[in-house]
PDB file of C-alpha atoms and ligand atoms in Angstrom:
ATOM      1  CA  MET A   1     -29.330   5.880  48.464  1.00 45.00           C
ATOM      2  CA  PRO A   2     -26.914   7.929  45.975  1.00 55.00           C
ATOM      3  CA  GLN A   3     -24.567   5.120  46.807  1.00 67.00           C
ATOM      4  CA  LYS A   4     -26.467   2.523  46.187  1.00 70.00           C
ATOM      5  CA  GLY A   5     -27.091   3.879  42.970  1.00 67.00           C
ATOM      6  CA  ILE A   6     -23.305   4.684  42.145  1.00 73.00           C
ATOM      7  CA  ARG A   7     -22.389   0.986  43.641  1.00 77.00           C
ATOM      8  CA  ALA A   8     -25.198  -0.363  41.252  1.00 74.00           C
ATOM      9  CA  PHE A   9     -23.887   1.716  38.452  1.00 62.00           C
ATOM     10  CA  LEU A  10     -20.124   0.851  38.764  1.00 71.00           C
ATOM     11  CA  LYS A  11     -20.849  -2.893  38.898  1.00 75.00           C
ATOM     12  CA  HIS A  12     -23.141  -3.091  36.015  1.00 71.00           C
ATOM     13  CA  PHE A  13     -20.790  -0.909  34.191  1.00 66.00           C
ATOM     14  CA  PHE A  14     -18.063  -3.269  34.479  1.00 66.00           C
ATOM     15  CA  ARG A  15     -20.241  -6.485  34.180  1.00 72.00           C
ATOM     16  CA  ASN A  16     -21.665  -4.860  31.188  1.00 72.00           C
ATOM     17  CA  PRO A  17     -20.203  -1.532  29.755  1.00 67.00           C
ATOM     18  CA  LEU A  18     -22.312  -1.255  26.644  1.00 67.00           C
ATOM     19  CA  SER A  19     -25.848  -1.990  27.611  1.00 65.00           C
ATOM     20  CA  THR A  20     -24.911   0.056  31.253  1.00 64.00           C
ATOM     21  CA  GLY A  21     -23.317   3.221  28.823  1.00 64.00           C
ATOM     22  CA  ALA A  22     -21.930   4.996  31.680  1.00 67.00           C
ATOM     23  CA  ILE A  23     -19.664   4.256  35.010  1.00 69.00           C
ATOM     24  CA  THR A  24     -21.845   6.660  37.112  1.00 80.00           C
ATOM     25  CA  PRO A  25     -25.183   8.264  37.643  1.00 89.00           C
ATOM     26  CA  SER A  26     -25.060  11.679  35.828  1.00 92.00           C
ATOM     27  CA  SER A  27     -24.474  14.671  37.611  1.00 95.00           C
ATOM     28  CA  ARG A  28     -26.985  17.298  39.186  1.00 96.00           C
ATOM     29  CA  THR A  29     -25.863  19.671  37.048  1.00 97.00           C
ATOM     30  CA  LEU A  30     -26.433  17.385  33.509  1.00 97.00           C
ATOM     31  CA  GLY A  31     -29.640  16.802  34.910  1.00 98.00           C
ATOM     32  CA  ARG A  32     -30.513  19.970  35.846  1.00 98.00           C
ATOM     33  CA  LYS A  33     -29.602  21.613  32.447  1.00 98.00           C
ATOM     34  CA  MET A  34     -31.770  18.700  30.978  1.00 98.00           C
ATOM     35  CA  GLY A  35     -34.658  19.296  32.752  1.00 98.00           C
ATOM     36  CA  GLU A  36     -34.450  23.192  32.072  1.00 98.00           C
ATOM     37  CA  LEU A  37     -34.713  22.216  28.298  1.00 98.00           C
ATOM     38  CA  ILE A  38     -38.157  20.943  28.855  1.00 98.00           C
ATOM     39  CA  GLU A  39     -40.550  23.257  27.563  1.00 97.00           C
ATOM     40  CA  PRO A  40     -43.806  23.970  29.989  1.00 96.00           C
ATOM     41  CA  GLU A  41     -46.161  24.122  27.054  1.00 96.00           C
ATOM     42  CA  ARG A  42     -45.185  20.064  26.045  1.00 97.00           C
ATOM     43  CA  VAL A  43     -45.862  18.295  29.614  1.00 98.00           C
ATOM     44  CA  LYS A  44     -48.953  16.876  29.218  1.00 97.00           C
ATOM     45  CA  ILE A  45     -47.157  13.534  28.613  1.00 98.00           C
ATOM     46  CA  VAL A  46     -43.568  12.730  29.418  1.00 98.00           C
ATOM     47  CA  ALA A  47     -41.206  10.054  29.106  1.00 98.00           C
ATOM     48  CA  GLU A  48     -38.041   8.955  30.204  1.00 98.00           C
ATOM     49  CA  PHE A  49     -35.956   6.546  28.453  1.00 98.00           C
ATOM     50  CA  GLY A  50     -33.022   4.938  29.912  1.00 97.00           C
ATOM     51  CA  PRO A  51     -33.745   6.495  34.157  1.00 97.00           C
ATOM     52  CA  GLY A  52     -31.035   4.556  35.479  1.00 95.00           C
ATOM     53  CA  THR A  53     -31.260   5.010  38.818  1.00 93.00           C
ATOM     54  CA  GLY A  54     -33.141   8.161  38.084  1.00 95.00           C
ATOM     55  CA  ALA A  55     -30.401  10.720  38.712  1.00 95.00           C
ATOM     56  CA  ILE A  56     -32.331  12.781  35.851  1.00 97.00           C
ATOM     57  CA  THR A  57     -35.945  12.177  36.984  1.00 98.00           C
ATOM     58  CA  PRO A  58     -36.282  14.949  39.528  1.00 98.00           C
ATOM     59  CA  PHE A  59     -35.256  17.606  37.527  1.00 98.00           C
ATOM     60  CA  ILE A  60     -37.704  16.279  35.068  1.00 98.00           C
ATOM     61  CA  LEU A  61     -40.481  15.884  38.003  1.00 98.00           C
ATOM     62  CA  LYS A  62     -39.785  19.524  38.522  1.00 97.00           C
ATOM     63  CA  ARG A  63     -41.335  20.859  35.111  1.00 98.00           C
ATOM     64  CA  LEU A  64     -44.258  18.720  35.658  1.00 98.00           C
ATOM     65  CA  LYS A  65     -47.645  20.019  36.334  1.00 97.00           C
ATOM     66  CA  PRO A  66     -50.348  18.767  38.529  1.00 96.00           C
ATOM     67  CA  ASP A  67     -52.204  17.123  35.017  1.00 96.00           C
ATOM     68  CA  SER A  68     -48.882  15.936  33.795  1.00 98.00           C
ATOM     69  CA  ARG A  69     -48.868  12.055  33.437  1.00 98.00           C
ATOM     70  CA  PHE A  70     -44.977  10.510  33.845  1.00 98.00           C
ATOM     71  CA  PHE A  71     -43.998   7.485  32.666  1.00 98.00           C
ATOM     72  CA  ALA A  72     -40.781   5.845  32.416  1.00 98.00           C
ATOM     73  CA  VAL A  73     -38.609   2.571  31.043  1.00 98.00           C
ATOM     74  CA  GLU A  74     -35.818   1.136  32.033  1.00 97.00           C
ATOM     75  CA  ARG A  75     -34.142  -2.243  30.763  1.00 96.00           C
ATOM     76  CA  ASN A  76     -31.383  -3.182  34.192  1.00 94.00           C
ATOM     77  CA  LYS A  77     -33.786  -5.102  36.588  1.00 95.00           C
ATOM     78  CA  GLU A  78     -31.496  -3.545  39.545  1.00 93.00           C
ATOM     79  CA  PHE A  79     -31.541  -0.228  38.598  1.00 94.00           C
ATOM     80  CA  TYR A  80     -35.212  -0.757  37.669  1.00 97.00           C
ATOM     81  CA  GLU A  81     -35.517  -1.840  41.643  1.00 96.00           C
ATOM     82  CA  ILE A  82     -33.579   0.945  42.937  1.00 95.00           C
ATOM     83  CA  PHE A  83     -36.269   3.823  40.770  1.00 96.00           C
ATOM     84  CA  ARG A  84     -38.988   1.920  42.058  1.00 96.00           C
ATOM     85  CA  SER A  85     -37.755   2.014  45.547  1.00 95.00           C
ATOM     86  CA  LYS A  86     -36.834   5.658  45.364  1.00 94.00           C
ATOM     87  CA  TYR A  87     -39.864   7.042  43.220  1.00 96.00           C
ATOM     88  CA  LYS A  88     -42.738   4.639  44.608  1.00 95.00           C
ATOM     89  CA  ASN A  89     -45.594   6.834  43.012  1.00 95.00           C
ATOM     90  CA  LEU A  90     -44.186   7.357  39.327  1.00 97.00           C
ATOM     91  CA  THR A  91     -44.924   4.571  36.586  1.00 98.00           C
ATOM     92  CA  ILE A  92     -41.974   2.332  35.155  1.00 98.00           C
ATOM     93  CA  PHE A  93     -41.657  -0.330  33.534  1.00 98.00           C
ATOM     94  CA  HIS A  94     -38.839  -3.106  33.492  1.00 98.00           C
ATOM     95  CA  ASP A  95     -38.397  -3.167  29.936  1.00 97.00           C
ATOM     96  CA  SER A  96     -36.643  -2.385  26.659  1.00 97.00           C
ATOM     97  CA  ILE A  97     -38.076   0.616  24.762  1.00 97.00           C
ATOM     98  CA  GLU A  98     -38.109  -2.230  21.692  1.00 95.00           C
ATOM     99  CA  GLN A  99     -41.586  -2.949  23.714  1.00 95.00           C
ATOM    100  CA  LEU A 100     -43.008   0.709  23.328  1.00 95.00           C
ATOM    101  CA  SER A 101     -46.025  -0.460  21.601  1.00 94.00           C
ATOM    102  CA  PRO A 102     -47.337  -2.992  24.107  1.00 96.00           C
ATOM    103  CA  ILE A 103     -46.331  -0.011  26.726  1.00 97.00           C
ATOM    104  CA  LEU A 104     -48.367   2.697  25.265  1.00 97.00           C
ATOM    105  CA  LYS A 105     -51.522   0.107  24.554  1.00 97.00           C
ATOM    106  CA  LYS A 106     -51.413  -0.564  28.875  1.00 97.00           C
ATOM    107  CA  LEU A 107     -51.159   3.166  29.448  1.00 97.00           C
ATOM    108  CA  ASN A 108     -53.808   3.818  26.831  1.00 97.00           C
ATOM    109  CA  ILE A 109     -51.743   6.894  25.553  1.00 97.00           C
ATOM    110  CA  ASP A 110     -51.164   6.988  21.927  1.00 96.00           C
ATOM    111  CA  LYS A 111     -48.566  10.145  21.370  1.00 97.00           C
ATOM    112  CA  ILE A 112     -45.885  11.584  24.062  1.00 98.00           C
ATOM    113  CA  GLU A 113     -45.070  15.335  24.356  1.00 98.00           C
ATOM    114  CA  THR A 114     -41.280  15.072  25.642  1.00 98.00           C
ATOM    115  CA  ILE A 115     -38.966  12.737  25.885  1.00 98.00           C
ATOM    116  CA  VAL A 116     -36.223  12.906  28.036  1.00 98.00           C
ATOM    117  CA  SER A 117     -33.410  10.038  27.127  1.00 98.00           C
ATOM    118  CA  SER A 118     -30.326   8.880  28.447  1.00 95.00           C
ATOM    119  CA  LEU A 119     -29.989   5.585  26.588  1.00 96.00           C
ATOM    120  CA  PRO A 120     -26.360   4.613  25.575  1.00 93.00           C
ATOM    121  CA  TRP A 121     -26.781   5.693  21.824  1.00 94.00           C
ATOM    122  CA  ALA A 122     -22.851   5.195  21.517  1.00 89.00           C
ATOM    123  CA  SER A 123     -23.173   1.045  22.379  1.00 88.00           C
ATOM    124  CA  PHE A 124     -25.697   0.934  19.928  1.00 93.00           C
ATOM    125  CA  SER A 125     -25.100  -0.760  16.045  1.00 94.00           C
ATOM    126  CA  ASP A 126     -25.875   2.379  13.482  1.00 95.00           C
ATOM    127  CA  GLN A 127     -29.156  -0.004  12.847  1.00 97.00           C
ATOM    128  CA  LEU A 128     -30.204  -0.148  16.310  1.00 97.00           C
ATOM    129  CA  GLN A 129     -29.815   3.634  16.573  1.00 97.00           C
ATOM    130  CA  GLU A 130     -31.935   4.097  13.475  1.00 97.00           C
ATOM    131  CA  HIS A 131     -34.377   1.698  15.009  1.00 97.00           C
ATOM    132  CA  PHE A 132     -34.545   3.537  18.086  1.00 97.00           C
ATOM    133  CA  LEU A 133     -35.081   6.960  16.778  1.00 98.00           C
ATOM    134  CA  ARG A 134     -37.749   5.844  14.101  1.00 97.00           C
ATOM    135  CA  LEU A 135     -39.654   4.307  16.770  1.00 97.00           C
ATOM    136  CA  ILE A 136     -38.923   7.472  18.979  1.00 98.00           C
ATOM    137  CA  HIS A 137     -39.944  10.237  16.308  1.00 98.00           C
ATOM    138  CA  LYS A 138     -43.271   8.229  15.576  1.00 97.00           C
ATOM    139  CA  ILE A 139     -44.621   8.408  19.169  1.00 97.00           C
ATOM    140  CA  LEU A 140     -43.892  12.042  19.639  1.00 98.00           C
ATOM    141  CA  ILE A 141     -46.652  14.434  18.768  1.00 98.00           C
ATOM    142  CA  PRO A 142     -45.992  16.945  15.826  1.00 97.00           C
ATOM    143  CA  GLY A 143     -43.921  19.415  17.420  1.00 97.00           C
ATOM    144  CA  GLY A 144     -42.710  17.277  20.414  1.00 98.00           C
ATOM    145  CA  THR A 145     -39.344  17.448  22.117  1.00 98.00           C
ATOM    146  CA  PHE A 146     -37.028  14.477  22.273  1.00 98.00           C
ATOM    147  CA  LEU A 147     -33.966  15.503  24.683  1.00 98.00           C
ATOM    148  CA  THR A 148     -30.717  13.103  24.891  1.00 98.00           C
ATOM    149  CA  PHE A 149     -27.286  13.689  25.873  1.00 97.00           C
ATOM    150  CA  ALA A 150     -23.991  12.364  24.662  1.00 95.00           C
ATOM    151  CA  TYR A 151     -20.592  12.240  25.905  1.00 93.00           C
ATOM    152  CA  ILE A 152     -18.336  14.772  24.529  1.00 92.00           C
ATOM    153  CA  HIS A 153     -15.361  11.930  23.594  1.00 88.00           C
ATOM    154  CA  GLY A 154     -18.076   9.834  21.870  1.00 87.00           C
ATOM    155  CA  THR A 155     -18.867  12.236  19.571  1.00 91.00           C
ATOM    156  CA  ILE A 156     -15.933  11.990  17.072  1.00 89.00           C
ATOM    157  CA  LEU A 157     -16.383   7.973  17.347  1.00 89.00           C
ATOM    158  CA  PRO A 158     -18.020   6.791  14.395  1.00 92.00           C
ATOM    159  CA  SER A 159     -21.221   5.871  16.328  1.00 92.00           C
ATOM    160  CA  GLY A 160     -21.654   9.165  17.918  1.00 93.00           C
ATOM    161  CA  ARG A 161     -20.961  10.409  14.428  1.00 94.00           C
ATOM    162  CA  ASN A 162     -23.747   8.191  12.933  1.00 96.00           C
ATOM    163  CA  LEU A 163     -26.204   9.520  15.581  1.00 97.00           C
ATOM    164  CA  ARG A 164     -25.714  12.682  14.832  1.00 97.00           C
ATOM    165  CA  SER A 165     -26.408  12.542  11.328  1.00 97.00           C
ATOM    166  CA  LEU A 166     -29.554  10.283  11.922  1.00 98.00           C
ATOM    167  CA  LEU A 167     -30.502  13.285  14.462  1.00 98.00           C
ATOM    168  CA  ASP A 168     -30.376  15.784  11.826  1.00 98.00           C
ATOM    169  CA  LYS A 169     -31.994  13.582   9.182  1.00 97.00           C
ATOM    170  CA  THR A 170     -35.371  12.330  11.643  1.00 97.00           C
ATOM    171  CA  PHE A 171     -36.033  15.872  13.200  1.00 98.00           C
ATOM    172  CA  SER A 172     -36.933  19.140  11.643  1.00 98.00           C
ATOM    173  CA  SER A 173     -34.399  20.836  14.094  1.00 98.00           C
ATOM    174  CA  VAL A 174     -31.421  20.041  16.117  1.00 98.00           C
ATOM    175  CA  GLU A 175     -29.827  22.193  18.891  1.00 98.00           C
ATOM    176  CA  VAL A 176     -26.739  21.347  20.748  1.00 98.00           C
ATOM    177  CA  SER A 177     -25.928  22.675  24.002  1.00 98.00           C
ATOM    178  CA  PRO A 178     -22.541  23.982  25.495  1.00 97.00           C
ATOM    179  CA  ILE A 179     -20.718  20.733  26.447  1.00 97.00           C
ATOM    180  CA  ILE A 180     -21.409  20.454  30.256  1.00 97.00           C
ATOM    181  CA  TRP A 181     -18.021  19.844  31.990  1.00 97.00           C
ATOM    182  CA  ARG A 182     -19.805  19.055  35.663  1.00 96.00           C
ATOM    183  CA  ASN A 183     -20.427  15.329  34.453  1.00 95.00           C
ATOM    184  CA  ILE A 184     -18.206  12.118  34.128  1.00 91.00           C
ATOM    185  CA  PRO A 185     -17.503  12.238  31.592  1.00 92.00           C
ATOM    186  CA  PRO A 186     -18.348  15.482  30.186  1.00 95.00           C
ATOM    187  CA  ALA A 187     -21.411  15.592  27.558  1.00 96.00           C
ATOM    188  CA  ILE A 188     -23.632  17.439  25.331  1.00 97.00           C
ATOM    189  CA  ILE A 189     -26.951  17.606  24.998  1.00 98.00           C
ATOM    190  CA  TYR A 190     -29.110  17.349  21.799  1.00 98.00           C
ATOM    191  CA  LYS A 191     -32.749  19.057  22.019  1.00 98.00           C
ATOM    192  CA  CYS A 192     -34.600  17.994  18.758  1.00 98.00           C
ATOM    193  CA  LYS A 193     -38.269  19.046  17.376  1.00 98.00           C
ATOM    194  CA  LYS A 194     -40.607  16.918  15.760  1.00 98.00           C
TER     195      LYS A 194
HETATM  196  C1  LIG B   1     -25.897   6.096  30.614  1.00 57.82           C
HETATM  197  S1  LIG B   1     -26.938   5.331  31.704  1.00 57.82           S
HETATM  198  C2  LIG B   1     -28.137   6.433  32.053  1.00 57.82           C
HETATM  199  C3  LIG B   1     -28.804   6.238  33.446  1.00 57.82           C
HETATM  200  C4  LIG B   1     -29.345   7.897  34.045  1.00 57.82           C
HETATM  201  N1  LIG B   1     -30.249   8.029  33.168  1.00 57.82           N
HETATM  202  C5  LIG B   1     -28.134   8.730  34.406  1.00 57.82           C
HETATM  203  O1  LIG B   1     -28.182   9.712  33.870  1.00 57.82           O
HETATM  204  O2  LIG B   1     -27.603   8.140  35.421  1.00 57.82           O
HETATM  205  C6  LIG B   1     -28.124   4.512  30.301  1.00 57.82           C
HETATM  206  C7  LIG B   1     -29.498   3.387  30.842  1.00 57.82           C
HETATM  207  O3  LIG B   1     -30.189   3.107  29.526  1.00 57.82           O
HETATM  208  C8  LIG B   1     -30.669   1.791  30.044  1.00 57.82           C
HETATM  209  N2  LIG B   1     -30.831   1.022  28.868  1.00 57.82           N
HETATM  210  C9  LIG B   1     -30.270   0.926  28.168  1.00 57.82           C
HETATM  211  N3  LIG B   1     -30.429   0.451  26.751  1.00 57.82           N
HETATM  212  C10 LIG B   1     -31.638   0.165  27.001  1.00 57.82           C
HETATM  213  C11 LIG B   1     -33.180  -0.011  26.538  1.00 57.82           C
HETATM  214  N4  LIG B   1     -33.365  -0.930  25.165  1.00 57.82           N
HETATM  215  N5  LIG B   1     -34.880   0.314  26.961  1.00 57.82           N
HETATM  216  C12 LIG B   1     -34.506   0.828  28.212  1.00 57.82           C
HETATM  217  N6  LIG B   1     -33.600   1.233  28.949  1.00 57.82           N
HETATM  218  C13 LIG B   1     -32.169   1.139  28.214  1.00 57.82           C
HETATM  219  C14 LIG B   1     -29.213   1.195  30.742  1.00 57.82           C
HETATM  220  O4  LIG B   1     -30.189   0.303  31.787  1.00 57.82           O
HETATM  221  C15 LIG B   1     -28.800   2.159  31.472  1.00 57.82           C
HETATM  222  O5  LIG B   1     -29.604   2.841  33.185  1.00 57.82           O
END
């Protein structure tokens, strides 16, 4: 199955690099670090945005409790299908996070405690970054956590700098992890608190 995930990533990266955002799924090291940043007292409702083929998902699942609720939203049809065949018992929507309001209505969920995102921020326009961050901020509980990563080479580009400044403006605190070298490409994680 990992081979299938890697093949799907390569195919979609070469067809549409901007919407895929990565040439290969995240490493286990990046997944583990993302999972470790999930606070155990904020796992009643956890969402994953842009799970791709589910490279980070097992590290999120490890942090959940028996009464936690989890759902994911993935826009790419093939990644969504691979995810569904891997994680038969998990809830995933084949949609864009732009459709969050109807998705939350369907699930009868008002607010989320923790959001783990792999959305390809560097591919988004400044306006789309702002729009998505507003959406995310709105659906988090006060004190809720938003985790997202950025590839280090992207952080010096205008889109990466714009993301950092929007995170600082939107959230009450933003912590940056050390560089995770064991990932292609190396990445940092932003841990943001509402
Ligand atoms: C960089 S990949 C990360 C995939 C996976 N989480 C990983 O770490 O290997 C970004 C993912 O975000 C998805 N994506 C991009 N825009 C999206 C959107 N608006 N709503 C939901 N998913 C989106 C892409 O299809 C892709 O699967």
